[in-house]
Coordinates of C-alpha atoms in Angstrom, one line a residue:
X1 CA -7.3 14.4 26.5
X2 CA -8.5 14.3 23.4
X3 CA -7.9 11.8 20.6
X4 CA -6.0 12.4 17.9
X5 CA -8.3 12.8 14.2
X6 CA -7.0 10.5 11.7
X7 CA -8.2 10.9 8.3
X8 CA -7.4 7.7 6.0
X9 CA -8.5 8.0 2.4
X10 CA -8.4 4.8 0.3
X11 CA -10.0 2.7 3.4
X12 CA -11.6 0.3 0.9
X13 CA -8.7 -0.7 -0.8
X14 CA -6.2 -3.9 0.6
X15 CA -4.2 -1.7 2.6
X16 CA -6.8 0.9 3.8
X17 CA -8.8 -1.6 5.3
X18 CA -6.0 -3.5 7.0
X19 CA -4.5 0.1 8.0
X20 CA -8.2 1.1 9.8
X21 CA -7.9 -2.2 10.9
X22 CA -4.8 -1.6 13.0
X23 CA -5.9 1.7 14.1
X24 CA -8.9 0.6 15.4
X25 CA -7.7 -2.0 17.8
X26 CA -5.4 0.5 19.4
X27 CA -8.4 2.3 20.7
X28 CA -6.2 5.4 20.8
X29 CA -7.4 7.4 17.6
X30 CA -10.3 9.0 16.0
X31 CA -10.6 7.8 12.3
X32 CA -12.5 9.0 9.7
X33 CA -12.7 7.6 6.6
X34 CA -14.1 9.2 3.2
X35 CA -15.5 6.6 0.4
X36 CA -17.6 6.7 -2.2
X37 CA -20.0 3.6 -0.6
X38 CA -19.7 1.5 2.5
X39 CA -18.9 -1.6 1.3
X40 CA -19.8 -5.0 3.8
X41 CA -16.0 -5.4 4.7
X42 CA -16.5 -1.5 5.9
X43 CA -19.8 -1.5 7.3
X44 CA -18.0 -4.2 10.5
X45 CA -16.3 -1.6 11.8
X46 CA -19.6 0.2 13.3
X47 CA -18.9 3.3 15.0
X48 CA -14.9 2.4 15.4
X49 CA -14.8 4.5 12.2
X50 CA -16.8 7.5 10.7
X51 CA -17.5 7.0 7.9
X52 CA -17.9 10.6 5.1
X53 CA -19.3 9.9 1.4
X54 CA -16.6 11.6 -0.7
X55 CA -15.1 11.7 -4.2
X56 CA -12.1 12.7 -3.9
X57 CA -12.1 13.5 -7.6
X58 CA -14.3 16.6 -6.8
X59 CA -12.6 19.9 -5.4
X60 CA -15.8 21.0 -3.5
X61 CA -15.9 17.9 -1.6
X62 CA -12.4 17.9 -1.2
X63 CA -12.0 21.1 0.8
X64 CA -15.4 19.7 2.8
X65 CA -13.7 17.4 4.4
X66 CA -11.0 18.9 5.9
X67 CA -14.3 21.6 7.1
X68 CA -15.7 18.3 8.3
X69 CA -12.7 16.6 9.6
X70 CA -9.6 18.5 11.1
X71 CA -8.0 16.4 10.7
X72 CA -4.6 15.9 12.9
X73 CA -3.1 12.9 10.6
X74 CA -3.7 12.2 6.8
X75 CA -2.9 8.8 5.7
X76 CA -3.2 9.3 2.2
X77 CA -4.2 5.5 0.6
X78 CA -6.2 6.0 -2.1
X79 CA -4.9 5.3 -6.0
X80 CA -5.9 3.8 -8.8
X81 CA -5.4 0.4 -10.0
X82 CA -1.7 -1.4 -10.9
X83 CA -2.6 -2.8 -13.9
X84 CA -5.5 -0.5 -15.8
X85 CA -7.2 -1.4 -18.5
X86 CA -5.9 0.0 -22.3
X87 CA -7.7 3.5 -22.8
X88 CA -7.5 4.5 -19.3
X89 CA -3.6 5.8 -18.9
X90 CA -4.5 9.6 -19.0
X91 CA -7.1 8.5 -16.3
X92 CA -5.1 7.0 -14.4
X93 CA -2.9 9.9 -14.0
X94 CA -5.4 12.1 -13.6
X95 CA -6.7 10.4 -10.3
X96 CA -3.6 9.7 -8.7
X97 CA -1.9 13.1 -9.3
X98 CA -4.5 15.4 -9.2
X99 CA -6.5 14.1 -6.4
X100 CA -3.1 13.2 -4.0
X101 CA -1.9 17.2 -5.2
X102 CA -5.5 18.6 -4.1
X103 CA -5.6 17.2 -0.7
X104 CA -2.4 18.4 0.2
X105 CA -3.4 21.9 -0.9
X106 CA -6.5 21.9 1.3
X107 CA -3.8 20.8 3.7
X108 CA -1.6 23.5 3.4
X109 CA -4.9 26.6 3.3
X110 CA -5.6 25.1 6.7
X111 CA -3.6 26.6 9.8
X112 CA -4.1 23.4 11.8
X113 CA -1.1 21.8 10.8
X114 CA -1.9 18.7 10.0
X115 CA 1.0 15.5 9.3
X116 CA 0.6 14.5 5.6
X117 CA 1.6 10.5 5.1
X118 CA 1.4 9.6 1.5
X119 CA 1.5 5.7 0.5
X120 CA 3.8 5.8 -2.1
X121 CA 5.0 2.5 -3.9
X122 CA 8.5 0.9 -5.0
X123 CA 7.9 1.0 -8.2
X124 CA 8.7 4.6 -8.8
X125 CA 12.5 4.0 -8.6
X126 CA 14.7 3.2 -11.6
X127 CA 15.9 0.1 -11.7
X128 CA 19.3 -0.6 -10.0
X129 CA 19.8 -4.5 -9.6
X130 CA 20.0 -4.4 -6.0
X131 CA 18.2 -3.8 -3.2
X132 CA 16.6 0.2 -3.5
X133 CA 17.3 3.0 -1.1
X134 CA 15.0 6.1 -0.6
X135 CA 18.2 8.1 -2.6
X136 CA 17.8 6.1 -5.2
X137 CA 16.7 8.4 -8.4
X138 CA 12.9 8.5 -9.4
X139 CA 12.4 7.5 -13.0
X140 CA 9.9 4.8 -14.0
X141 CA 8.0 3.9 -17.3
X142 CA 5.0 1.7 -15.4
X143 CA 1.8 3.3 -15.3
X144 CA 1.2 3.2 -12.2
X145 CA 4.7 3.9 -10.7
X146 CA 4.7 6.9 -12.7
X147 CA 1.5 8.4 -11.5
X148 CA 2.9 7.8 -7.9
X149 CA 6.5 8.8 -8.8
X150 CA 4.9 12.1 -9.6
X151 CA 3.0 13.1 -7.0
X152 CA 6.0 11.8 -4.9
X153 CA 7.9 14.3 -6.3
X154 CA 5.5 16.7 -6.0
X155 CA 4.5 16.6 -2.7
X156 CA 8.3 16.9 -1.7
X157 CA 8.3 20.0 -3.6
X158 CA 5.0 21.3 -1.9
X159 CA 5.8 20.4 1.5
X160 CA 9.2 22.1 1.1
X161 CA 7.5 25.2 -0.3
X162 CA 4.5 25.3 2.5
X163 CA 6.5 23.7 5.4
X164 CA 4.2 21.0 5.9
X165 CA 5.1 18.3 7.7
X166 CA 5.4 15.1 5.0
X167 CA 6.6 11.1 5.2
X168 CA 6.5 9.0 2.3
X169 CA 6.3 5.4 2.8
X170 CA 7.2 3.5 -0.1
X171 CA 5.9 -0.6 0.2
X172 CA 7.0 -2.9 -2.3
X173 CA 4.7 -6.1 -3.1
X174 CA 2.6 -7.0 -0.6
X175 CA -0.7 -9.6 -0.1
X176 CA -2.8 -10.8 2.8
X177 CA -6.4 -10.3 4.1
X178 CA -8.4 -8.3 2.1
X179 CA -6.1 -8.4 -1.1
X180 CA -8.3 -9.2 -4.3
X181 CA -8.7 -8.7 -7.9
X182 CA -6.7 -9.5 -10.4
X183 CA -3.4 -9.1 -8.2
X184 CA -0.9 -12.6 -7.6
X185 CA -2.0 -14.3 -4.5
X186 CA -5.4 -14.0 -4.9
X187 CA -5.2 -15.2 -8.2
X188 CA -3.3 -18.0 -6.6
X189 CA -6.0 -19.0 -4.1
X190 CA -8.4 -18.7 -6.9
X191 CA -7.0 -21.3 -8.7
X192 CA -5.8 -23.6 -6.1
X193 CA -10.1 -23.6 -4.8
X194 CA -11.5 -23.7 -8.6
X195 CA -9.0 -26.3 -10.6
X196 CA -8.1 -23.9 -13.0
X197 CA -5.1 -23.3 -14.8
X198 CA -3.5 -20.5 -14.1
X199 CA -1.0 -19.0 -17.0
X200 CA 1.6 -16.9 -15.5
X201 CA 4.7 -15.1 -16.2
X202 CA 8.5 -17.0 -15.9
X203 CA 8.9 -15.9 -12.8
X204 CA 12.0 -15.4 -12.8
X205 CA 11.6 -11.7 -11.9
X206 CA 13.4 -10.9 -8.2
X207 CA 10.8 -9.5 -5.9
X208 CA 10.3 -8.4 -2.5
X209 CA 7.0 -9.7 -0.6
X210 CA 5.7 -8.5 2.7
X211 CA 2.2 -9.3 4.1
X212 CA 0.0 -6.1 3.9
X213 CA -0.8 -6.6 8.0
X214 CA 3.2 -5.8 8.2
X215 CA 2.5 -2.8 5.9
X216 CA -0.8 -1.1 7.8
X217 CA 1.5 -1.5 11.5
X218 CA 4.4 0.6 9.6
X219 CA 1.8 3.0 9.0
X220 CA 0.9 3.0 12.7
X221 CA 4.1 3.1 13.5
X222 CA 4.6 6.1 11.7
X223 CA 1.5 8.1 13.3
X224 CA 3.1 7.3 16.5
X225 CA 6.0 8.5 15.5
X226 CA 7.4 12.6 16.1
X227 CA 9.5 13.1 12.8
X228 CA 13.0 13.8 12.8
X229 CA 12.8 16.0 9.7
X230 CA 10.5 17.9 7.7
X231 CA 10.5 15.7 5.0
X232 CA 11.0 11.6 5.3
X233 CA 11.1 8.6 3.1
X234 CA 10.9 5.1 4.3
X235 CA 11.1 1.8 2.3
X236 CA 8.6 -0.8 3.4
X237 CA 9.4 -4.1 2.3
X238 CA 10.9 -7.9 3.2
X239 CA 14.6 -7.1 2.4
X240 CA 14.9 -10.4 1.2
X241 CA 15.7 -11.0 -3.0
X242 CA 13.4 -14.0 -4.1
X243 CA 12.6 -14.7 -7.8
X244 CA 9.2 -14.8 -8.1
X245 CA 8.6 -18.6 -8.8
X246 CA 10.5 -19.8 -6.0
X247 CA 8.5 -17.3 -3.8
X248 CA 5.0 -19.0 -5.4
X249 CA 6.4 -22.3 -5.0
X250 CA 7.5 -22.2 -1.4
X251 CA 4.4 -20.5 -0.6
X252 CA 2.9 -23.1 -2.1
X253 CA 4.4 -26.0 -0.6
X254 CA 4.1 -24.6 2.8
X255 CA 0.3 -24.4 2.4
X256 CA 0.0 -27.8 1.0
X257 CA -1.6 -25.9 -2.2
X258 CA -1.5 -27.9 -5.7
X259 CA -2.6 -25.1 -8.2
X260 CA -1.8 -25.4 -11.8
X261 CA 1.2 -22.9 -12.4
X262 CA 2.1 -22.6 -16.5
X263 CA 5.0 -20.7 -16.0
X264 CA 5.9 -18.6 -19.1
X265 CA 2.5 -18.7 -20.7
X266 CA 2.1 -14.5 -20.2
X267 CA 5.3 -11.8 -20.1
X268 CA 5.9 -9.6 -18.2
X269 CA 4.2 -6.2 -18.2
X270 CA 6.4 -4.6 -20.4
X271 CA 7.7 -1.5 -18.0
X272 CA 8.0 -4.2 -15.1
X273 CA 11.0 -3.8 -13.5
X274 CA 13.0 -7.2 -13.5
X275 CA 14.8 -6.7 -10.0
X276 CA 12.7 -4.8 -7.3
X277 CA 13.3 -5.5 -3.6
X278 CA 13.7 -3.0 -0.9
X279 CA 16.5 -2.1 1.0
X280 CA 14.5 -1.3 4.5
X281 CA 17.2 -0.3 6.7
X282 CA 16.0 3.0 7.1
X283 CA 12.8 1.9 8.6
X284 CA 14.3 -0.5 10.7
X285 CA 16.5 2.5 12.4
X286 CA 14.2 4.9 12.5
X287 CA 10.4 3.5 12.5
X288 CA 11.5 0.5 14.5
X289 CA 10.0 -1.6 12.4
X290 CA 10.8 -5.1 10.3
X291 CA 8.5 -7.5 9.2
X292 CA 7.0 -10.2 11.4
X293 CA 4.8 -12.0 9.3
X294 CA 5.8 -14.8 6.5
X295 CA 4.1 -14.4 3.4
X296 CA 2.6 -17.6 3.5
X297 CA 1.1 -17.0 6.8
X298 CA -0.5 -14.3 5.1
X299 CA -1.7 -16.0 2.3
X300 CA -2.9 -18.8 4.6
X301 CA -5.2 -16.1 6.3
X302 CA -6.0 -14.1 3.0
X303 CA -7.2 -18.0 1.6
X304 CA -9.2 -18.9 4.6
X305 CA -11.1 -15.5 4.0
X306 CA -11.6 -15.9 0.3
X307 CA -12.3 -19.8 0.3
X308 CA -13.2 -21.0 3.7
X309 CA -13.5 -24.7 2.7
X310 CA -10.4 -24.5 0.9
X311 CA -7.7 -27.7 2.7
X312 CA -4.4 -25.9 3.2
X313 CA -2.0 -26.7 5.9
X314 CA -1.2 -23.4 8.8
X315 CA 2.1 -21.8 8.6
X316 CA 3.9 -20.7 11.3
X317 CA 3.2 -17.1 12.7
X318 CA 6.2 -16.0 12.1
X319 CA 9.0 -15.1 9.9
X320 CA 10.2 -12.7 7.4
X321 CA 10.1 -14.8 4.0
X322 CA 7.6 -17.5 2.7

């Protein structure tokens, strides 16, 4: 029997990698994965993955792909950045509308039927001061949440329209191996290895943190998965309501890390939501899934990857929280 084909756009990116990752070590899948260079974090995988040189930007290439492909699975990754730069809003949009809207409309010309698996975010929801469920309206001011709030609702729309076949998984923070730039942990590690000061917000923002390797195995999950319904939203997230400093500073303490915090030297992004943590029962019912790994076992592993020299003590394995 032939394996299935799944396509994964975004594999460079914290959770694409950890996602082809996952997929990989199952041994049960073709993947194929479009970028615009092989970076060396790519290039281990060998032959586990194919590899396509895309923009996915471009129409032309776009409908090449799925020529290319045929594909059985789409595991739509790809987005641009949280936090972009001032002058690149419109840009911003741009990519992660138009591009997530484009794929799905090669999708739909195609009579294969492929599944469509878009990695949303929980920051398209309105704020609600509790944990959010998938009914819970879409309405956001961030940048970024916007741009994914949109194609979230359009995809709904199109899949509704087309009858394609469409689950939207919706993670809420997340770190681990392969998370970089200028995201928290990372930063973290950075500064905990270098000396540095690190300025930071108050931190007294409630957030929901999950390790990225417990994000990439609900993707799996979901693959593996027949749908119920047409149409499906999950949540991915730790369930648990943790303001942000005491989430640092356990993390922290558990690692036997000494960086210098300043708390409440930077505010917070201005269209931040203040409360957002996830309410994950519906994944738990229907995916079968929960989180297994602590964030600070995460970190522990994302550290030893960025700064192998770096003297930390290992967390447990386990556990849902830092």
């Amino acid at each position: 029997m032939a394996k299935q084909r799944i396509l994964v756009t975004g594999a460079s990116g914290t959770l694409g990698l950890n996602i082809l990752r996952q997929l990989v070590a199952t041994n049960s899948y073709k993947v194929i994965a479009p970028v615009r260079s092989k970076s060396a974090e790519l290039a281990t995988f060998g032959e586990d993955v194919q590899f396509i040189d895309h923009e996915l930007s471009d129409a032309i290439h776009t409908a090449q792909i799925f020529e290319r492909a045929n594909p059985d699975v789409i595991v739509h990754a790809a987005a641009s950045g949280l936090r972009p730069p001032k002058g690149s809003w419109f840009d911003l949009m741009h990519f992660n509308v138009e591009s997530t809207m484009r794929l799905f409309q090669m999708n739909c010309r195609f009579d294969h039927h492929s599944r469509f698996i878009y990695i949303s975010t929980g920051l398209v929801y309105r704020e609600q001061g509790r944990p959010l469920l998938e009914t819970d309206p879409i309405e956001t001011l961030h940048p970024y949440g916007a741009s994914k709030a949109a194609s979230d609702s359009m995809l709904q729309a199109a899949a509704a329209e087309f009858k394609r076949s469409l689950t939207i998984l919706r993670p809420f923070a997340f770190t681990g191996l392969h998370d970089g730039g200028e995201r928290l942990f990372p930063r973290i590690v950075t500064a905990s290895a270098t000396g540095n000061t690190l300025p930071m917000t108050l931190g007294n923002q409630v957030r929901d943190f999950c390790s990225v390797e417990d994000i990439a195995r609900a993707v799996v999950l979901t693959i593996e998965r027949k749908p119920e319904s047409m149409i499906e939203k999950f949540n991915l997230g730790s369930g648990v309501s943790v303001p942000l400093r005491d989430l640092v500073t356990d993390v922290c303490q558990k690692l036997k890390l000494a960086p210098k915090l300043e708390f409440g030297k930077v505010p917070m992004h201005p269209f931040e939501p203040f409360h957002s943590v996830a309410d994950i029962t519906a994944a738990r019912e229907k995916l079968g899934w929960t989180p297994r790994q602590s964030v600070a076992r995460a970190v522990w592993e994302l550290a030893r990857q960025m700064y192998p020299a770096l003297e930390m003590k290992e967390p447990a394995p386990g556990g849902r929280t830092a």
